[in-house]
Amino acid sequence: MMKVVEGSYAVAHAAMCCSPDVVSAYPITPQTHIVEHLSQLVADGELRAEFLTVDSEFSALSVLVGVSAAGGRSYSSTTSQGLALMYEVLYNVSGMRLPIVMTVANRALSAPLNIWNDQQDSIGARDVGWIQLYSENVQEAVDTTVQAYKIAESLEIMTPVMVCMDGFILTHVYEPVELLDKEQVADFLPPYRPTDILDPQNPKTFGAFADPSTYTEFRYLQYEAHLKALSKIENVAKEYAEVFGRDFGGLLDAYQADDAEIIIVTMGSVVGTIKEAIDGLRAEGTKVGLVKIRSYRPFPAQALMKELKNADVIAVIEKDICVGNEAALLTDIKAAFYNSNLRMPIIGFAAGLGGRDITIKDIRKAVEKASAARKGIESQFEFLTLRKEIL
Amino acid sequence: MNPNELGTYAKNTWCPGCGNFSIFNAVRAVLAELNYDGTPIDNVVLVSGIGCHAKIVDYLNVNSFYSIHGRTLPVAMGIKLGNPDLNVICFSGDGDCLAEGLDHLIFAAKRNIDLTLILHNNRVYGLTTGQYTPTSPKGFKGKSTPLGTEEFPINPLELMIASGATFIARGYSHGIDLLKRLFREAILHKGFSFVDVLQVCVSYFNMYEVYNKRVYEVKSSDLGNFEEALKLIRSWNYNDSESPIPLGKFYEIEAPQFDRLFPGYEPHSVDTDAMIKDVLDNLI
């Protein structure tokens, strides 16, 4: 049923359709409405789950560790400082192979204090062993939530998933969304049936000591699960498209990329603005295209190379900054291409930090820089919209 | 010093009628007053957490540190140990120091470090617009608990007396004269001072009517009596809807301060010109 709803409601509704046994979360802007909608759905009897309000994000995710280890399906959502506070538990969850799904309403980190959108929070948690899927709009965040459970709970994967959606831009927007049908989701998403749970009849332990003789192998198995997830994410997206009729791509998606000389690579809600900019540039005869990364972890190196191989130049636009080097996605793409025979210039821009708008004009500026790079005038990495006058 | 001199140009974004205005005005008046009485304003540092309360440091033209959620006290402890001569005043909310930062609160009291903590206790998460907190009454219907909470509230004063705080008081945002007295005494007290302020959130948990009917001021003559103070503190448990709510200073004792247990540290200004001259002289 297509309805105009708030992004947070749509995502809470999607989480409900996945029938989690326990939801635990702590309010923090701009994620708060997701928590509120879920607690209301529980209160109204629409979601038959335990909703646990707790004292911090650290507690919220710790509660879910217990739930998941006991064999329950669980859901949480957080953002920014909340995700940072969870950091220790994030590793526990992935290391214990607990398939928790969590929405991250992407927001900038303090200091200076800022509640607006960028993706520094989840990018900062890039190496914690969770799968990270980024959403272009509310509908994609909804659909990805269901896909996330299917991916996470596959016995060959058993890896937690963060569904990332830009804070405020997607959490607070009202737009038409196809809300899911609970029964249809139940058909698509089988009940959670893990093989390893805390069961008094068959005692096992979670998080036990692994000394140097076995620790590496635990990490290897996680690494291997992420490799397997590359095809799983593709397959689940295809399967989802067949059942629900919507396709936002698997590992990535492309727009006007086939004959593009300049290809922009990005993640999240800025995709919409970039598509607009591309339509304008195409009308003027500039062959620009877009590749949207859905799965940032596992990193789709092969799929990206396939999609980008014919470009003359690649411009990465991302909402994070790795102070001390450049920005995360740019480094990852360059690293992936180094051992290939692809030798086009790859340039990058940090943009939209702390909620600054990325406008069509800004995209055009990035494309101009990319054109210059194509002619050999290289600026490898820069801040796209830097207010030099206030420095 | 005129208290108005301690204002800033920052636009105030508290809701009209917010209890934070009383705390702000009382603190501002006390700081201006103390500036005459031998606590120079330049020696004062304000520390806040995250929440509506935290904006107070934006509105007071005093040295300040806007920390992160729950971490008001560790930052303040660091400042105090770094320079024990500073007068450190902390502002914290009930979500800030009774949920995410609860462990720090217990340790600050246990150590009896010479800080003042003013608790903006509105018993609701105001900045995230209306969820229950550790001091909300059982059954509180907030946006995260539409059916009402199942938990009993914490009595922060009981926690503080058990943890070792050496100054314990309670004020009310509708009663600025008492707030001024309590803040002044708390700041001048040597050791960990805890002032719980029933700070009403007009938007999400308006308790003015309830509090107005039930608060009364106590004047204890035996402030060092632990048992008496505990009895007073327990006479209202933040949950029942009948008991009178005592306000005032409940407990004050002297005890060794954590910040005085370390070898004296005298901050001194380094005469860099003399050092450079010395190096140059020795080169030649």
XYZ file of C-alpha atoms in Angstrom:
675
model
C 0.000 0.000 0.000
C 1.494 3.319 -1.120
C 1.283 5.947 1.622
C 2.899 9.288 2.354
C 4.680 8.666 5.656
C 7.675 9.868 7.621
C 10.898 7.997 6.818
C 11.270 6.926 10.442
C 7.767 5.483 10.460
C 8.385 3.595 7.225
C 11.529 2.008 8.643
C 9.857 1.198 11.978
C 7.012 -0.392 10.021
C 9.494 -2.421 7.969
C 11.247 -3.597 11.138
C 7.840 -4.602 12.514
C 7.089 -6.631 9.396
C 10.271 -8.620 10.062
C 8.735 -9.697 13.407
C 11.667 -9.181 15.760
C 11.292 -10.825 19.172
C 13.004 -7.953 20.952
C 13.610 -4.310 20.066
C 15.994 -2.316 22.220
C 17.147 1.211 21.545
C 17.941 4.527 23.200
C 16.611 7.821 21.845
C 19.088 10.087 20.057
C 18.453 12.678 17.347
C 17.739 12.022 14.442
C 16.943 8.371 15.177
C 14.418 9.041 17.975
C 11.285 8.787 15.828
C 12.165 5.235 14.761
C 12.248 4.178 18.425
C 9.039 6.028 19.182
C 7.151 4.534 16.259
C 8.285 1.036 17.222
C 7.255 1.472 20.853
C 3.869 2.687 19.620
C 3.513 -0.322 17.295
C 4.250 -2.593 20.257
C 1.794 -0.693 22.481
C -0.895 -0.925 19.798
C -0.407 -4.677 19.593
C 0.632 -4.526 15.942
C 4.109 -5.780 16.794
C 4.199 -8.653 19.222
C 7.666 -8.064 20.590
C 9.379 -7.011 23.772
C 10.378 -3.367 23.556
C 13.190 -2.601 25.976
C 13.959 0.987 26.892
C 17.431 1.129 28.386
C 19.910 3.548 29.915
C 22.309 3.942 26.986
C 23.167 2.699 23.506
C 25.817 0.489 25.042
C 23.064 -1.264 27.005
C 20.711 -1.380 24.009
C 23.093 -3.383 21.860
C 24.312 -5.477 24.808
C 20.719 -6.534 25.480
C 20.427 -7.674 21.878
C 23.602 -9.739 22.186
C 21.785 -11.771 24.827
C 18.583 -11.943 22.800
C 20.349 -13.087 19.674
C 22.494 -15.641 21.494
C 19.325 -17.066 23.022
C 17.921 -17.522 19.517
C 15.696 -14.448 19.179
C 15.453 -12.049 16.268
C 16.394 -8.556 17.338
C 16.382 -4.983 16.075
C 17.933 -1.709 17.130
C 18.607 1.689 15.673
C 21.033 4.442 16.573
C 23.228 7.199 15.186
C 26.452 9.154 15.681
C 27.470 9.336 19.378
C 25.193 6.389 20.087
C 26.973 4.233 17.528
C 30.318 5.412 18.912
C 29.222 4.376 22.412
C 28.332 0.927 21.034
C 31.765 0.434 19.501
C 32.966 -2.261 21.906
C 29.732 -4.211 21.520
C 29.787 -3.913 17.702
C 32.864 -6.145 17.654
C 31.261 -8.570 20.104
C 28.191 -8.932 17.909
C 30.102 -9.650 14.715
C 32.698 -11.809 16.472
C 29.967 -13.956 18.022
C 28.290 -14.117 14.600
C 24.995 -12.724 15.868
C 22.809 -11.603 12.939
C 21.437 -8.416 14.513
C 19.998 -5.807 12.154
C 20.369 -2.155 13.112
C 19.327 1.018 11.341
C 21.946 3.767 11.485
C 20.418 7.214 10.933
C 23.691 8.705 9.712
C 24.790 11.806 11.606
C 28.006 13.759 12.167
C 30.157 13.210 15.250
C 31.114 15.635 18.002
C 33.206 17.835 18.498
C 32.040 20.354 17.482
C 28.556 19.245 18.458
C 26.394 18.730 15.387
C 23.164 16.786 14.956
C 22.952 16.905 11.165
C 23.727 14.363 8.508
C 26.971 12.975 7.239
C 28.228 9.392 7.196
C 31.222 9.678 9.508
C 29.508 7.529 12.163
C 29.097 4.342 10.127
C 32.277 4.938 8.131
C 34.074 5.110 11.483
C 32.630 1.672 12.225
C 33.807 0.342 8.882
C 36.097 -2.339 10.274
C 33.895 -3.741 13.051
C 32.847 -6.732 10.962
C 29.262 -5.676 10.224
C 27.802 -5.642 6.739
C 26.938 -2.040 5.815
C 24.181 -1.266 3.306
C 23.416 2.363 2.344
C 20.023 3.653 1.197
C 19.216 6.207 -1.459
C 15.681 6.985 -0.295
C 13.100 5.872 2.251
C 11.736 3.085 0.073
C 15.197 1.616 -0.277
C 15.744 1.810 3.503
C 12.458 -0.080 3.957
C 13.285 -2.759 1.402
C 16.877 -3.071 2.595
C 15.697 -3.726 6.163
C 13.939 -6.912 5.057
C 16.826 -7.934 2.825
C 19.229 -7.287 5.710
C 17.605 -9.940 7.904
C 17.658 -12.451 5.091
C 21.332 -11.813 4.425
C 22.362 -11.655 8.089
C 20.553 -14.821 9.145
C 21.704 -17.034 6.251
C 23.609 -19.816 7.928
C 26.628 -19.349 5.653
C 26.740 -15.611 6.502
C 25.639 -15.160 10.173
C 26.868 -11.579 10.230
C 25.150 -8.453 11.584
C 23.968 -5.742 9.206
C 23.762 -1.970 9.539
C 21.138 -0.413 7.294
C 22.396 3.133 6.828
C 20.040 5.986 5.963
C 20.930 9.669 6.019
C 19.707 11.343 9.206
C 16.975 13.977 8.805
C 17.190 13.813 4.993
C 15.611 10.344 5.045
C 14.483 9.864 8.656
C 12.368 13.028 8.777
C 11.207 13.334 5.171
C 7.613 12.532 4.278
C 7.450 10.797 0.930
C 5.293 8.197 -0.774
C 6.386 4.763 0.383
C 5.066 1.327 -0.422
C 4.543 -0.038 3.086
C 5.179 -3.739 3.388
C 2.676 -6.476 3.957
C 3.566 -8.489 7.032
C 2.484 -11.823 5.554
C 4.341 -11.216 2.337
C 7.468 -10.429 4.355
C 6.946 -13.588 6.417
C 6.874 -15.619 3.186
C 10.064 -13.971 1.970
C 11.904 -14.053 5.272
C 11.937 -17.480 6.920
C 11.831 -17.648 10.732
C 15.188 -17.216 12.446
C 16.566 -20.726 12.968
C 20.178 -20.454 14.116
C 22.137 -23.624 14.729
C 24.192 -22.243 17.596
C 22.181 -20.802 20.467
C 22.254 -20.834 24.245
C 20.257 -23.959 24.988
C 20.291 -25.701 28.385
C 19.785 -29.066 26.637
C 22.825 -28.534 24.484
C 25.202 -26.197 26.335
C 27.471 -23.922 24.300
C 29.429 -20.794 25.085
C 29.632 -17.429 23.339
C 32.592 -15.077 23.351
C 34.976 -17.544 24.931
C 38.702 -16.965 25.188
C 40.539 -17.640 21.932
C 44.283 -17.727 22.386
C 46.839 -17.109 19.609
C 46.377 -20.678 18.353
C 42.754 -20.039 17.231
C 42.011 -16.272 17.191
C 43.180 -15.807 13.596
C 40.783 -18.501 12.377
C 37.824 -16.757 14.002
C 38.733 -13.601 12.099
C 39.305 -15.584 8.902
C 35.812 -17.084 9.113
C 34.334 -13.585 9.441
C 36.390 -12.440 6.457
C 35.175 -15.443 4.494
C 31.539 -14.798 5.466
C 31.850 -11.277 4.055
C 33.203 -12.692 0.794
C 30.213 -15.042 0.641
C 27.939 -12.108 1.405
C 28.985 -10.473 -1.886
C 26.899 -12.947 -3.884
C 24.281 -13.296 -1.137
C 23.498 -9.552 -1.236
C 23.084 -9.730 -5.030
C 20.873 -12.803 -4.858
C 18.672 -11.523 -2.056
C 18.126 -8.240 -3.935
C 17.105 -10.197 -7.057
C 14.811 -12.471 -5.095
C 13.289 -9.438 -3.381
C 12.680 -7.739 -6.731
C 10.841 -10.833 -7.972
C 8.548 -10.935 -4.946
C 8.035 -7.239 -4.224
C 8.682 -5.736 -7.662
C 11.261 -3.191 -6.531
C 14.955 -3.198 -7.344
C 17.452 -0.725 -5.941
C 20.435 -2.790 -7.022
C 22.422 -5.487 -5.251
C 25.957 -4.545 -4.304
C 25.623 -1.390 -6.348
C 23.417 0.331 -8.860
C 24.205 2.471 -11.889
C 22.584 5.422 -13.640
C 23.571 6.535 -17.158
C 26.895 4.783 -16.659
C 27.078 2.633 -19.827
C 28.549 5.247 -22.155
C 29.695 7.687 -19.486
C 33.128 9.242 -19.748
C 32.932 10.697 -16.261
C 31.446 8.479 -13.550
C 30.554 9.734 -10.078
C 30.618 7.164 -7.270
C 28.719 7.817 -4.056
C 26.498 6.359 -1.304
C 23.232 7.419 0.324
C 20.613 10.078 -0.299
C 22.809 12.389 -2.388
C 22.243 9.908 -5.227
C 18.954 11.675 -6.023
C 20.637 15.074 -6.408
C 23.391 13.581 -8.533
C 20.843 11.966 -10.879
C 19.234 15.393 -11.335
C 22.623 16.945 -12.060
C 23.411 14.179 -14.549
C 20.148 14.771 -16.436
C 21.094 18.433 -16.829
C 24.680 17.712 -17.866
C 23.574 15.043 -20.352
C 21.173 17.543 -21.943
C 24.188 19.796 -22.470
C 26.150 16.943 -24.017
C 28.442 15.974 -21.125
C 28.593 12.217 -20.801
C 28.315 11.773 -17.033
C 27.075 8.715 -15.165
C 26.658 7.495 -11.612
C 27.494 4.360 -9.674
C 25.758 4.087 -6.319
C 27.349 1.804 -3.767
C 24.759 -0.056 -1.692
C 27.118 -2.471 0.003
C 30.098 -0.663 1.467
C 31.073 -3.701 3.561
C 31.638 -6.175 2.031
C 33.330 -3.882 -0.469
C 32.247 -4.779 -4.023
C 35.643 -4.380 -5.703
C 34.986 -6.697 -8.682
C 31.502 -5.325 -9.358
C 32.869 -1.783 -9.228
C 35.686 -2.518 -11.660
C 33.194 -4.046 -14.055
C 30.939 -1.012 -13.849
C 33.706 1.593 -14.027
C 36.112 0.017 -16.508
C 35.094 2.158 -19.482
C 35.138 5.493 -17.697
C 37.843 8.038 -18.525
C 37.766 9.459 -15.028
C 36.108 8.596 -11.721
C 34.944 11.181 -9.169
C 34.065 9.967 -5.689
C 31.757 12.155 -3.594
C 31.375 11.093 0.029
C 30.136 12.394 3.368
C 33.112 11.498 5.515
C 36.687 12.524 6.077
C 39.548 10.310 7.221
C 41.584 13.042 8.869
C 45.222 12.252 8.237
C 44.651 10.687 4.841
C 41.719 11.428 2.510
C 38.223 9.928 2.568
C 37.257 6.301 3.029
C 35.498 5.369 -0.208
C 38.140 7.088 -2.334
C 40.933 5.114 -0.670
C 38.996 1.858 -1.028
C 38.357 2.343 -4.743
C 41.932 3.312 -5.475
C 43.178 0.300 -3.514
C 40.831 -2.014 -5.413
C 42.022 -0.703 -8.791
C 45.746 -0.720 -8.100
C 46.334 -4.351 -9.014
C 44.096 -4.192 -12.073
C 44.935 -2.862 -15.515
C 42.556 0.072 -15.074
C 44.496 3.328 -15.007
C 41.978 6.163 -15.254
C 42.377 9.063 -12.786
C 40.351 8.627 -9.585
C 39.651 11.816 -7.674
C 37.605 12.400 -4.547
C 35.619 14.972 -2.614
C 34.513 15.198 0.988
C 31.132 16.902 0.933
C 27.987 17.385 2.958
C 29.806 17.240 6.293
C 27.729 18.111 9.360
C 24.603 18.524 7.252
C 25.835 21.003 4.646
C 23.666 20.681 1.543
C 25.179 19.169 -1.575
C 23.552 21.076 -4.424
C 23.414 20.469 -8.163
C 25.881 23.349 -8.492
C 28.302 21.472 -6.215
C 27.943 18.312 -8.320
C 28.662 20.327 -11.445
C 31.801 21.676 -9.773
C 32.938 18.106 -9.051
C 32.296 17.169 -12.678
C 34.362 20.156 -13.840
C 37.221 19.033 -11.624
C 36.855 15.517 -13.025
C 37.055 16.888 -16.587
C 40.231 18.719 -15.651
C 41.674 15.559 -14.096
C 40.945 13.731 -17.336
C 43.161 16.239 -19.116
C 45.906 15.593 -16.605
C 45.291 18.499 -14.233
C 44.969 16.424 -11.108
C 43.590 17.386 -7.786
C 43.444 14.057 -6.027
C 41.294 14.928 -3.066
C 39.605 18.043 -1.752
C 36.708 19.425 0.263
C 34.006 20.141 -2.292
C 32.383 23.121 -0.594
C 34.919 24.734 1.675
C 34.061 28.194 3.018
C 37.576 29.559 2.824
C 36.337 32.983 3.988
C 35.672 31.739 7.538
C 38.851 29.716 8.026
C 29.676 42.749 38.832
C 26.252 43.164 37.272
C 24.821 39.682 36.505
C 23.815 40.939 33.055
C 27.490 41.213 32.165
C 27.604 37.407 32.264
C 25.166 37.040 29.362
C 26.186 36.107 25.810
C 24.923 36.870 22.326
C 23.816 33.232 21.778
C 20.119 32.983 20.960
C 18.244 31.248 23.775
C 16.293 28.244 22.466
C 14.713 26.961 25.703
C 10.908 26.823 25.579
C 9.095 29.772 27.207
C 8.464 28.802 30.828
C 11.304 26.257 30.936
C 12.702 25.597 34.402
C 16.197 26.059 33.022
C 15.693 29.841 33.085
C 15.538 29.789 36.891
C 18.746 27.781 37.129
C 20.384 30.117 34.625
C 19.312 33.275 36.466
C 20.236 31.891 39.874
C 23.677 30.743 38.742
C 24.336 34.013 36.987
C 23.402 36.016 40.091
C 25.507 33.812 42.366
C 28.558 33.974 40.110
C 28.301 37.763 39.907
C 27.983 37.935 43.696
C 30.876 35.541 44.325
C 33.048 37.576 42.004
C 32.995 40.283 44.740
C 33.530 37.777 47.524
C 36.854 36.311 46.502
C 35.888 33.745 43.839
C 37.008 35.588 40.705
C 34.892 34.767 37.684
C 38.052 33.962 35.719
C 38.698 31.053 38.088
C 35.282 29.520 37.424
C 34.817 26.749 34.847
C 31.379 25.524 33.841
C 31.009 22.011 32.419
C 27.852 20.618 30.804
C 26.754 17.357 29.183
C 24.255 16.908 26.363
C 20.593 17.800 26.613
C 18.504 20.950 27.057
C 20.431 21.748 30.236
C 23.739 21.802 28.390
C 22.894 24.943 26.456
C 23.414 26.911 29.691
C 27.131 27.134 28.938
C 26.299 28.888 25.664
C 24.344 31.522 27.560
C 26.870 32.328 30.300
C 29.985 34.303 29.454
C 32.185 32.196 31.712
C 34.956 29.683 30.903
C 33.087 26.576 29.872
C 33.324 23.115 28.411
C 30.450 21.530 26.497
C 31.206 17.812 26.872
C 29.423 14.754 25.446
C 26.451 12.803 26.724
C 26.987 11.538 30.261
C 30.611 12.650 30.469
C 30.229 15.916 32.345
C 31.915 14.653 35.490
C 35.027 12.943 34.069
C 35.842 16.147 32.167
C 35.203 18.232 35.272
C 37.358 15.918 37.407
C 40.179 16.285 34.898
C 39.893 20.070 34.995
C 39.867 20.130 38.791
C 42.856 17.798 39.124
C 44.702 19.733 36.431
C 44.273 22.922 38.404
C 42.782 22.456 41.884
C 42.506 26.233 42.276
C 39.721 26.408 39.729
C 36.130 26.481 40.857
C 34.407 23.855 38.742
C 30.611 23.827 38.426
C 28.862 21.051 36.500
C 25.439 21.115 34.914
C 23.949 17.772 34.083
C 20.558 16.352 33.221
C 18.823 13.319 34.691
C 19.415 11.450 31.426
C 22.947 12.726 31.304
C 24.233 11.750 34.736
C 21.726 9.164 35.965
C 21.662 7.040 32.786
C 24.692 7.209 30.503
C 26.978 8.812 33.090
C 25.734 7.150 36.276
C 29.044 5.454 37.050
C 30.862 8.794 36.932
C 28.383 10.342 39.372
C 28.953 7.606 41.934
C 32.721 7.940 41.636
C 32.667 11.735 41.939
C 30.741 11.382 45.209
C 32.874 8.464 46.412
C 36.031 10.501 45.856
C 34.522 13.638 47.365
C 36.237 15.710 44.712
C 35.637 19.433 45.172
C 33.067 20.047 42.438
C 29.503 21.278 42.374
C 26.981 19.330 40.341
C 23.652 20.951 39.565
C 21.178 18.348 38.359
C 18.578 19.744 35.941
C 16.080 17.104 36.960
C 13.076 17.533 34.656
C 12.437 13.766 34.730
C 11.983 13.562 30.957
C 14.246 13.657 27.904
C 13.372 17.160 26.739
C 15.771 17.581 23.825
C 14.597 14.371 22.155
C 11.038 15.531 22.928
C 9.548 13.411 25.660
C 10.854 9.996 26.635
C 11.093 8.584 30.180
C 14.282 8.974 32.195
C 15.740 7.318 35.316
C 13.721 9.706 37.529
C 10.363 9.492 35.704
C 7.663 8.004 37.922
C 6.541 4.419 37.323
C 3.813 4.340 34.727
C 5.137 7.478 32.984
C 3.644 7.590 29.511
C 6.252 9.028 27.186
C 6.906 8.626 23.502
C 9.077 5.560 24.053
C 6.723 4.119 26.682
C 3.159 4.597 25.382
C 1.846 2.052 27.895
C 3.781 3.552 30.779
C 7.142 2.536 32.230
C 7.458 -0.552 34.359
C 10.404 0.814 36.328
C 10.600 2.678 39.606
C 12.580 5.915 39.555
C 16.007 6.404 41.103
C 16.118 8.686 44.129
C 19.328 10.529 43.207
C 19.764 12.021 46.670
C 19.637 8.595 48.313
C 22.218 7.413 45.827
C 24.415 10.419 46.590
C 24.337 10.083 50.368
C 25.162 6.385 50.056
C 28.006 7.140 47.649
C 29.760 9.682 49.855
C 28.659 13.112 48.644
C 29.356 15.698 51.360
C 26.782 18.333 50.389
C 23.261 17.338 49.378
C 20.395 19.701 48.620
C 17.232 20.015 46.580
C 15.775 23.113 44.926
C 12.864 23.818 42.612
C 12.774 25.904 39.470
C 9.820 27.809 40.919
C 11.773 29.322 43.782
C 14.802 31.269 42.664
C 15.736 32.669 46.089
C 16.227 29.190 47.481
C 18.148 28.174 44.358
C 20.501 31.121 44.807
C 21.140 30.213 48.455
C 21.717 26.552 47.651
C 23.991 27.233 44.675
C 26.075 29.702 46.658
C 26.540 27.285 49.541
C 27.204 24.344 47.227
C 29.882 26.259 45.344
C 31.557 27.376 48.563
C 31.410 23.875 50.082
C 34.729 22.022 50.000
C 34.033 18.568 48.563
C 31.448 17.084 46.233
C 28.239 19.133 46.276
C 25.087 17.745 44.718
C 22.091 20.000 44.134
C 19.028 18.310 42.696
C 16.813 20.889 41.029
C 13.238 19.904 40.244
C 13.439 21.722 36.929
C 10.099 21.674 35.220
C 9.884 20.849 31.521
C 6.771 22.745 30.442
C 6.583 21.013 27.077
C 6.862 17.334 27.958
C 6.355 16.888 31.711
C 4.742 19.918 33.273
C 4.840 19.318 37.033
C 4.325 22.902 38.238
C 0.885 22.260 39.700
C 1.949 19.049 41.410
C 5.136 20.519 42.843
C 3.495 23.798 43.892
C 1.056 21.865 46.060
C 3.627 19.586 47.639
C 6.980 21.306 48.101
C 8.033 22.743 51.459
C 11.330 24.069 52.713
C 13.200 22.351 55.520
C 15.773 24.016 57.735
C 17.757 21.186 59.240
C 19.645 22.036 62.421
C 21.684 18.847 62.340
C 23.192 18.776 58.838
C 25.882 16.251 59.772
C 23.388 13.618 60.911
C 23.433 10.881 58.259
C 20.355 9.074 59.603
C 18.257 12.226 59.794
C 19.309 13.302 56.313
C 18.520 9.866 54.911
C 15.091 9.953 56.529
C 14.387 13.320 54.937
C 15.703 12.142 51.583
C 13.516 9.031 51.745
C 10.402 10.985 52.705
C 9.682 11.336 48.962
C 10.791 8.641 46.535
C 10.153 10.497 43.238
C 7.278 8.133 42.610
C 4.462 8.472 45.123
C 1.895 11.137 44.469
C 1.047 11.977 48.066
C 4.111 12.788 50.156
C 5.231 16.346 50.698
C 8.455 17.121 48.832
C 11.182 18.660 50.994
C 13.431 21.364 49.568
C 16.585 22.852 51.069
C 19.939 21.667 52.312
C 19.685 18.133 53.723
C 23.249 17.133 54.492
C 26.679 18.698 54.812
C 29.829 17.253 56.317
C 33.563 17.765 55.996
C 35.673 14.967 54.552
C 39.032 14.674 52.790
C 38.873 15.978 49.207
C 40.236 13.846 46.391
C 41.763 16.888 44.680
C 43.880 17.646 47.769
C 45.395 14.166 47.981
C 47.922 14.852 45.236
C 51.228 16.705 45.581
C 50.648 20.436 45.131
C 50.625 21.556 41.563
C 51.184 25.247 41.088
C 50.466 26.412 37.572
C 53.094 28.938 36.624
C 53.511 31.055 33.566
C 56.629 30.287 31.603
C 58.734 33.294 30.739
C 59.508 32.316 27.161
C 61.334 35.549 26.373
C 63.806 34.877 29.178
C 64.253 31.281 28.010
C 65.006 32.365 24.447
C 67.378 35.031 25.700
C 69.087 32.456 27.880
C 69.553 30.079 24.919
C 70.891 32.877 22.719
C 73.245 34.135 25.428
C 74.638 30.672 25.930
C 75.107 30.161 22.185
C 77.356 33.190 22.062
